[in-house]
Coordinates of C-alpha atoms and ligand atoms in Angstrom, one line a residue:
X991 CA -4.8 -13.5 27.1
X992 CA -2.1 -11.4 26.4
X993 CA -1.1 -8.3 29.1
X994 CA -2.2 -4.8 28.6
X995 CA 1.0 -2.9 27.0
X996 CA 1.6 -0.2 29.9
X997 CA 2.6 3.3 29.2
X998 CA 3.3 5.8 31.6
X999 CA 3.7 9.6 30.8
X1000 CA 5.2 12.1 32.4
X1001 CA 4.5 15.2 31.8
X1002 CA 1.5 14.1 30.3
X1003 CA -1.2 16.2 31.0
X1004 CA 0.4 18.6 28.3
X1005 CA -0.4 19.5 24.8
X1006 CA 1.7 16.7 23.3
X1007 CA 1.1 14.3 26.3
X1008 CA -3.2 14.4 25.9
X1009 CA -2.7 13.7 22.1
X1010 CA -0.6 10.8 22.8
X1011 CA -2.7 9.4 25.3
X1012 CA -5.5 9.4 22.9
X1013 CA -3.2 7.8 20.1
X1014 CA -2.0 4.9 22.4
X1015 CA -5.2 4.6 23.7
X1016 CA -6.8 3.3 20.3
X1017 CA -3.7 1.3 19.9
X1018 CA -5.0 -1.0 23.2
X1019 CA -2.2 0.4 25.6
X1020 CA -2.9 1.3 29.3
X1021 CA -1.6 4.2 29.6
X1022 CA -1.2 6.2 33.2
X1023 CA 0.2 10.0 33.1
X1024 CA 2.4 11.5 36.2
X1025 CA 1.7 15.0 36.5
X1026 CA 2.2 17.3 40.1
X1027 CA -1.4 17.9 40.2
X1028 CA -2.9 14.7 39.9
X1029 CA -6.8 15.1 40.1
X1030 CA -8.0 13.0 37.2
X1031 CA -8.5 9.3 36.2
X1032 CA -5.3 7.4 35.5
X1033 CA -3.0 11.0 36.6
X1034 CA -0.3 9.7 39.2
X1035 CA 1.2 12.0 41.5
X1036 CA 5.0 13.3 41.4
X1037 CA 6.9 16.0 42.1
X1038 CA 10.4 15.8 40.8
X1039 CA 11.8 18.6 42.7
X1040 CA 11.5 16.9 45.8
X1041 CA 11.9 13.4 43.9
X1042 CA 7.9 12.1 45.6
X1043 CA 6.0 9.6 43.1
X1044 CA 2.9 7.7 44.2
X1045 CA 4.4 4.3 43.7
X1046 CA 1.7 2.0 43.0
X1047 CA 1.6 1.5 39.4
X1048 CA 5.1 1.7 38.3
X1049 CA 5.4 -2.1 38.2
X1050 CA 3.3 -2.7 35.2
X1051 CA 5.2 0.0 33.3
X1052 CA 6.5 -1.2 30.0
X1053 CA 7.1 1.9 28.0
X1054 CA 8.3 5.3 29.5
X1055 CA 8.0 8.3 28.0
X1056 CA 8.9 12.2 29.6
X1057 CA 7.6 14.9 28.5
X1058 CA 7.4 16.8 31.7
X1059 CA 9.0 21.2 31.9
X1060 CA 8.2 23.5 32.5
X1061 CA 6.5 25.7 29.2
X1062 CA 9.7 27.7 27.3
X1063 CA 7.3 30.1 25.9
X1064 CA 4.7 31.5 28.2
X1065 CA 7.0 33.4 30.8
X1066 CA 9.9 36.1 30.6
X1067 CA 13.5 34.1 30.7
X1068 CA 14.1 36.0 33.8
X1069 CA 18.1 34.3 35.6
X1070 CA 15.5 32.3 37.9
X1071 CA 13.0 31.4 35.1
X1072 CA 15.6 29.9 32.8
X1073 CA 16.8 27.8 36.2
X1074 CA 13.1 27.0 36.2
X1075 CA 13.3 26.0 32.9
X1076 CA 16.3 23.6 32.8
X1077 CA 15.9 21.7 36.0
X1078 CA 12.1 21.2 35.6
X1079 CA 13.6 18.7 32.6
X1080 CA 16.9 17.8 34.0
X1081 CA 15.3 17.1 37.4
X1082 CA 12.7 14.9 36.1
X1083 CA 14.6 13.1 33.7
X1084 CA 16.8 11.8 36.8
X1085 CA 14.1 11.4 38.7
X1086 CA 12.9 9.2 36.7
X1087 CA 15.7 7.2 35.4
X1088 CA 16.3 6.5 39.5
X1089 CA 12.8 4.8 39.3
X1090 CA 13.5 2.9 36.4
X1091 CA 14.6 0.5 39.2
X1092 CA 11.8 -0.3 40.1
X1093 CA 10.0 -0.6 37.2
X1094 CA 10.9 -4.6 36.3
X1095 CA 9.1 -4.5 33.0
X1096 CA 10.2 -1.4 31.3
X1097 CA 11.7 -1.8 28.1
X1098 CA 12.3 1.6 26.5
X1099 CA 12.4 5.2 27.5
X1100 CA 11.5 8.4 25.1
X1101 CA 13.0 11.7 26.2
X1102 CA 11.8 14.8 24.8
X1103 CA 14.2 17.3 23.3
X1104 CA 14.0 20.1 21.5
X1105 CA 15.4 21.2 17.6
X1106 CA 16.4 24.7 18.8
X1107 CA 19.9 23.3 19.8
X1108 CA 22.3 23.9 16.7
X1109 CA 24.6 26.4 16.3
X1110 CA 23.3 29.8 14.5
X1111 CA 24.0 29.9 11.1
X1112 CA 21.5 30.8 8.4
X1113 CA 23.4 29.1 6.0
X1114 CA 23.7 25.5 6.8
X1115 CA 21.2 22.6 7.5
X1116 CA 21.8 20.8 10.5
X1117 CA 21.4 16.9 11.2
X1118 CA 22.1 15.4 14.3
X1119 CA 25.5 14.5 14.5
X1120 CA 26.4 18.6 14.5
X1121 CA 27.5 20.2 17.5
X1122 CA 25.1 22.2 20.1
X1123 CA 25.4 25.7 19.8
X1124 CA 25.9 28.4 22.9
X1125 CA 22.3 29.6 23.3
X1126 CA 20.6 29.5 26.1
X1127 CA 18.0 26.8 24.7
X1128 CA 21.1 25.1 23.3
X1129 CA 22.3 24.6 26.8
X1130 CA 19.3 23.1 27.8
X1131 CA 18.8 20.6 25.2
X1132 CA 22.5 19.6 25.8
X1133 CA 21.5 19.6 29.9
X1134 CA 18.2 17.7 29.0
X1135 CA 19.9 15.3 26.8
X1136 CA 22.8 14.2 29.2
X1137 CA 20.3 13.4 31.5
X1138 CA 18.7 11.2 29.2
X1139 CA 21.6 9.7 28.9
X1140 CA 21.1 8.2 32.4
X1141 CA 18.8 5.5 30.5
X1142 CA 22.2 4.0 29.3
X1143 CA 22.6 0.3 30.5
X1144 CA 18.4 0.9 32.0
X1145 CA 17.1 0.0 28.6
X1146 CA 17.2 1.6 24.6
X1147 CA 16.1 5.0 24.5
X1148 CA 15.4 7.3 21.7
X1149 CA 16.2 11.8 22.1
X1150 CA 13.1 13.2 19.8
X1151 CA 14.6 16.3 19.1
X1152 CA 11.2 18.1 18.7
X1153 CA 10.4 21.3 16.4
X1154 CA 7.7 23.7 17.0
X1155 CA 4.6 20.9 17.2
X1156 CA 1.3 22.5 15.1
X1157 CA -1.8 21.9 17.1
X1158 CA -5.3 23.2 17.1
X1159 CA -5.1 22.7 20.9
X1160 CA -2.4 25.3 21.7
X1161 CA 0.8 25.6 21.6
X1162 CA 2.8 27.9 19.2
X1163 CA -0.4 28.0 16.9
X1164 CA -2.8 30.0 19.4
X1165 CA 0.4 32.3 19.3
X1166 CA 0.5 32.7 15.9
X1167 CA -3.3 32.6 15.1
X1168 CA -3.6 35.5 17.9
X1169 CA -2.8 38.8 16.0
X1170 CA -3.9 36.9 12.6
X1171 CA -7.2 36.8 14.0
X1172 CA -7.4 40.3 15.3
X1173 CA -6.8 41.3 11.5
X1174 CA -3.2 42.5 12.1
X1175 CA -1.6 39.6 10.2
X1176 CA 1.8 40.1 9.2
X1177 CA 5.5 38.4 9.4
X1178 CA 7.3 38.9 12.6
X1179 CA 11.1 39.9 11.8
X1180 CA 12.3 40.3 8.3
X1181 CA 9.9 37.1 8.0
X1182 CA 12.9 35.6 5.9
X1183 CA 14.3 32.9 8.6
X1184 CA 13.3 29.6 9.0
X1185 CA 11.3 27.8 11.1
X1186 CA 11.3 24.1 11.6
X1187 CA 7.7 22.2 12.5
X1188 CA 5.8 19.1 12.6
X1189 CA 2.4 18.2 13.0
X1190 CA 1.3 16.5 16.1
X1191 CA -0.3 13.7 14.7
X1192 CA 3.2 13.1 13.2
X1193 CA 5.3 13.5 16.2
X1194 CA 2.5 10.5 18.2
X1195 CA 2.9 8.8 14.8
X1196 CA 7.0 9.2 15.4
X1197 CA 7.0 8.2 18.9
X1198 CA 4.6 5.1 18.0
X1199 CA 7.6 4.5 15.4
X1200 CA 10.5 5.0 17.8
X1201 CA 8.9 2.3 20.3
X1202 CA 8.2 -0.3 18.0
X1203 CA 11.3 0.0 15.4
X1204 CA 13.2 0.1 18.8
X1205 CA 15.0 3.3 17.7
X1206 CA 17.9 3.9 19.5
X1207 CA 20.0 7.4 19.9
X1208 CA 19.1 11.2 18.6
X1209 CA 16.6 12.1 16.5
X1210 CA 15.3 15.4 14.6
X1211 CA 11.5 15.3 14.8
X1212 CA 10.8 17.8 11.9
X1213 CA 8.8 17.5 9.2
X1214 CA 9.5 20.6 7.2
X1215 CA 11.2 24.3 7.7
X1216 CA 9.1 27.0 6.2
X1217 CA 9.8 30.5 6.7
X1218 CA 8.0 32.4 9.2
X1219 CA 6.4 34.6 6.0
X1220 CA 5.2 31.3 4.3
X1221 CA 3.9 30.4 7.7
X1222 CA 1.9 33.2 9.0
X1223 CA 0.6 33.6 5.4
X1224 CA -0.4 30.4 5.1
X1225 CA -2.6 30.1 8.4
X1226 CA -4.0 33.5 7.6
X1227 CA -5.5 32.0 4.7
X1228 CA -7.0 29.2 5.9
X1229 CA -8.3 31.6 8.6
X1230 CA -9.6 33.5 6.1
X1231 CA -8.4 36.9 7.7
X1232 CA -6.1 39.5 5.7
X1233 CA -2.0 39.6 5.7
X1234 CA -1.3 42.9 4.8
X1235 CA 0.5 44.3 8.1
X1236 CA 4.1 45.7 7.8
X1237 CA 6.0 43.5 8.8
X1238 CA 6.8 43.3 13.0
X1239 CA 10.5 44.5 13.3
X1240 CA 12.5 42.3 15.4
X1241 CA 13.5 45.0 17.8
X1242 CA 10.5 45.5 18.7
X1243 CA 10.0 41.8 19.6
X1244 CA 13.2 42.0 21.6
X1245 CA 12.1 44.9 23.3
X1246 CA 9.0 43.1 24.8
X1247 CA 10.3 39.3 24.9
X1248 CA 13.7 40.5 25.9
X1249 CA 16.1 37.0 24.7
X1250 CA 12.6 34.9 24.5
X1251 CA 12.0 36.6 21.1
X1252 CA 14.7 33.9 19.7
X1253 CA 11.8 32.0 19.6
X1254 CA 10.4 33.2 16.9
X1255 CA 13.3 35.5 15.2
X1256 CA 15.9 32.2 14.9
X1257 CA 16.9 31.2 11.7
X1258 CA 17.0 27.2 11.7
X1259 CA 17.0 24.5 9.0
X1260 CA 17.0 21.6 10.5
X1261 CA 17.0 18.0 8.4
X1262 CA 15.1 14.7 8.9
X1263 CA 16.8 12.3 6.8
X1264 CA 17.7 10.5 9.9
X1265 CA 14.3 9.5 10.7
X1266 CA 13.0 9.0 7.1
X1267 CA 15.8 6.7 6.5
X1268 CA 14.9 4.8 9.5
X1269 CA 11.9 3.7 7.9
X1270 CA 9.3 7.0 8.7
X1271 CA 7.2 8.6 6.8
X1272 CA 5.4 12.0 7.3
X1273 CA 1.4 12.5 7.0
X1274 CA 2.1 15.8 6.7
X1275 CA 5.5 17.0 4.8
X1276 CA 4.4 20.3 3.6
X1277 CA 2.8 23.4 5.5
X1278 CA 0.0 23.2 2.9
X1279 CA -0.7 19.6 3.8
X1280 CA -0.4 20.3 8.0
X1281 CA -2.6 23.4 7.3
X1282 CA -5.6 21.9 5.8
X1283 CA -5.7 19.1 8.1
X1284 CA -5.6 21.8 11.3
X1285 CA -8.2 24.1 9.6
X1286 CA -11.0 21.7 8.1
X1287 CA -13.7 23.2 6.1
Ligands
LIG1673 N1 4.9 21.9 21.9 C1 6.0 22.2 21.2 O1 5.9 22.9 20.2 C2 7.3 21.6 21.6 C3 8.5 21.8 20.8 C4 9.7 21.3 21.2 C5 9.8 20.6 22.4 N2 8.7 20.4 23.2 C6 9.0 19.8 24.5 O2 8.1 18.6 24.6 C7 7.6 18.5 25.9 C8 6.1 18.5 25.9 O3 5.6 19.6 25.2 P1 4.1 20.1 25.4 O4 3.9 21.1 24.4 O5 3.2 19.0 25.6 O6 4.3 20.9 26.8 P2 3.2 21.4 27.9 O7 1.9 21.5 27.2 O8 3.8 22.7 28.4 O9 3.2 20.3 29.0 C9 4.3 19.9 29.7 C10 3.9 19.3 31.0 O10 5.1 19.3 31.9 C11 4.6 19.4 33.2 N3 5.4 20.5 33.9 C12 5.2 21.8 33.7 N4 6.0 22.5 34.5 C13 6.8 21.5 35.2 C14 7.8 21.6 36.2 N5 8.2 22.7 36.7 N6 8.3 20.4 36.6 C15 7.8 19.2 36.1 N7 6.8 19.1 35.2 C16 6.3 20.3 34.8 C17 3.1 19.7 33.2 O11 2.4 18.6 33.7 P3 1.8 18.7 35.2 O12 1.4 20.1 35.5 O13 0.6 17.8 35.1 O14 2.8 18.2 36.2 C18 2.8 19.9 31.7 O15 1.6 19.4 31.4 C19 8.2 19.7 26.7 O16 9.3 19.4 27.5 C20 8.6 20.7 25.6 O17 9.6 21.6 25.9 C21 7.5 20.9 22.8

């Protein structure tokens, strides 16, 4: 009989990690998660800060995947916060390519990334061969992506470069859904700039891809850029609440997220020919599509 395909997660407890486990799950892997608070079934404890990992089942793993940081949206990017930010992923990606060694069956790594890592400029679309910009999340991604790098000469790796990921189980979503479901639905900004996405059942769908085409090198994980108008609009339709609200001006947004509010006020088109070329295809290429599948009837 042939052997159980093992995956191991870090990070994995998350929004994008619990979808995944289900997805590999009804693909017949075995799939473990390591998470710093490891209560459940088939959770293995870690802690990359101080680089401690409950050892006993890294020699079955095959396929490694890191999703672990800490969240970029729920907190103020205070000096120490942003620290917080970049070695909770920089840490654990080195962590983790230092136990690669003693993982004799591994045969590829996925390191999450993130699309918010180009250069500001309204008037371009960026693929992955263009340089980072000077951001603060820029920096990161670069930071994150070196240390993905590590994998070199370990085994092929793939950098998902990953756009805002729509979910009905958190993430940006419950943001947006939020104010739209108090009735105050409106754009945020001038509601003009652009905001790149994918839904999750594509991003499992890409990672799926990634592991089995063997992808190698950097990847945009985007399915579409819509405009924050188009978006808000759209989910307060198939929420069935109004859209009416003046617009929220940006100032306001910086005022209470301070430089957070890039979040939502960056202007980023982001292209996926990349991945498409590869061979990929998205369930979901158009908000309207994504929309209807997140809000069924
Ligand atoms: N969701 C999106 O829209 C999106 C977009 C672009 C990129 N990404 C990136 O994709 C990755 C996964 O996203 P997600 O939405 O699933 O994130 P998430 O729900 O916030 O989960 C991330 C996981 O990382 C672990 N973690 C949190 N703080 C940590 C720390 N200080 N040190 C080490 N591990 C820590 C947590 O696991 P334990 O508490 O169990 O250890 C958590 O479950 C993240 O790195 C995120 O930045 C996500």
């Amino acid at each position: 009989m042939e052997e159980l395909k093992t995956v191991l997660i870090a990070g994995g407890s998350g929004l994008i990690g619990k979808q995944l486990t289900k997805v590999f799950k009804e693909r017949g892997y075995r799939v473990y998660k390591l998470s710093r608070n490891a209560r459940k079934q088939g959770h293995v404890q870690w802690n990359p800060k101080t680089k401690q990992v409950d050892e006993k089942y890294l020699s079955r793993v095959n396929i490694l995947i890191n999703l672990a940081g800490a969240n970029i949206g729920n907190r103020n990017w205070t000096e120490k916060r942003k620290k917080e930010l970049i070695d909770s992923r920089v840490e654990s990606t080195e962590f983790l390519s230092e136990l690669a060694s003693k993982m004799p069956h591994l045969y590829y790594y996925v390191g999450a990334s993130g699309v918010n890592c180009y250069e500001m400029d309204a008037e371009r679309v960026f693929s992955e061969e263009d340089a980072y910009g000077a951001d603060f999340l820029s920096v990161l991604v670069k930071d994150w992506e070196k240390a993905s790098d590590r994998f070199d000469g370990i085994c092929p790796y793939v950098k998902l470069r990953i756009a805002m990921v729509l979910s009905n189980r958190g993430g940006s979503m419950n943001a947006m859904k939020r104010p739209i479901n108090f009735g105050l639905g409106s754009p945020i900004g001038t509601g003009t700039q652009y905001h790149p996405w994918i839904h999750i059942d594509d991003l499992c769908r890409m990672i799926l891809f990634a592991i089995e085409q063997k992808l190698e090198g950097t990847y945009n994980a985007v399915a579409h850029c819509d405009t924050n108008q188009t978006m808000m609009k759209g989910i307060a339709k198939y929420m069935k609440r109004p859209f009416f609200f003046p617009a929220v001006p940006s100032f306001v947004l910086k005022f209470f997220l301070g430089e957070r509010a890039m979040l939502v006020l960056s202007d980023l088109r982001v292209s996926n020919d990349k991945i498409v070329n590869a061979g990929f295809s998205f369930k979901y290429d158009q908000l309207n599509k994504a929309l209807k599948a997140l809000f069924p009837k």
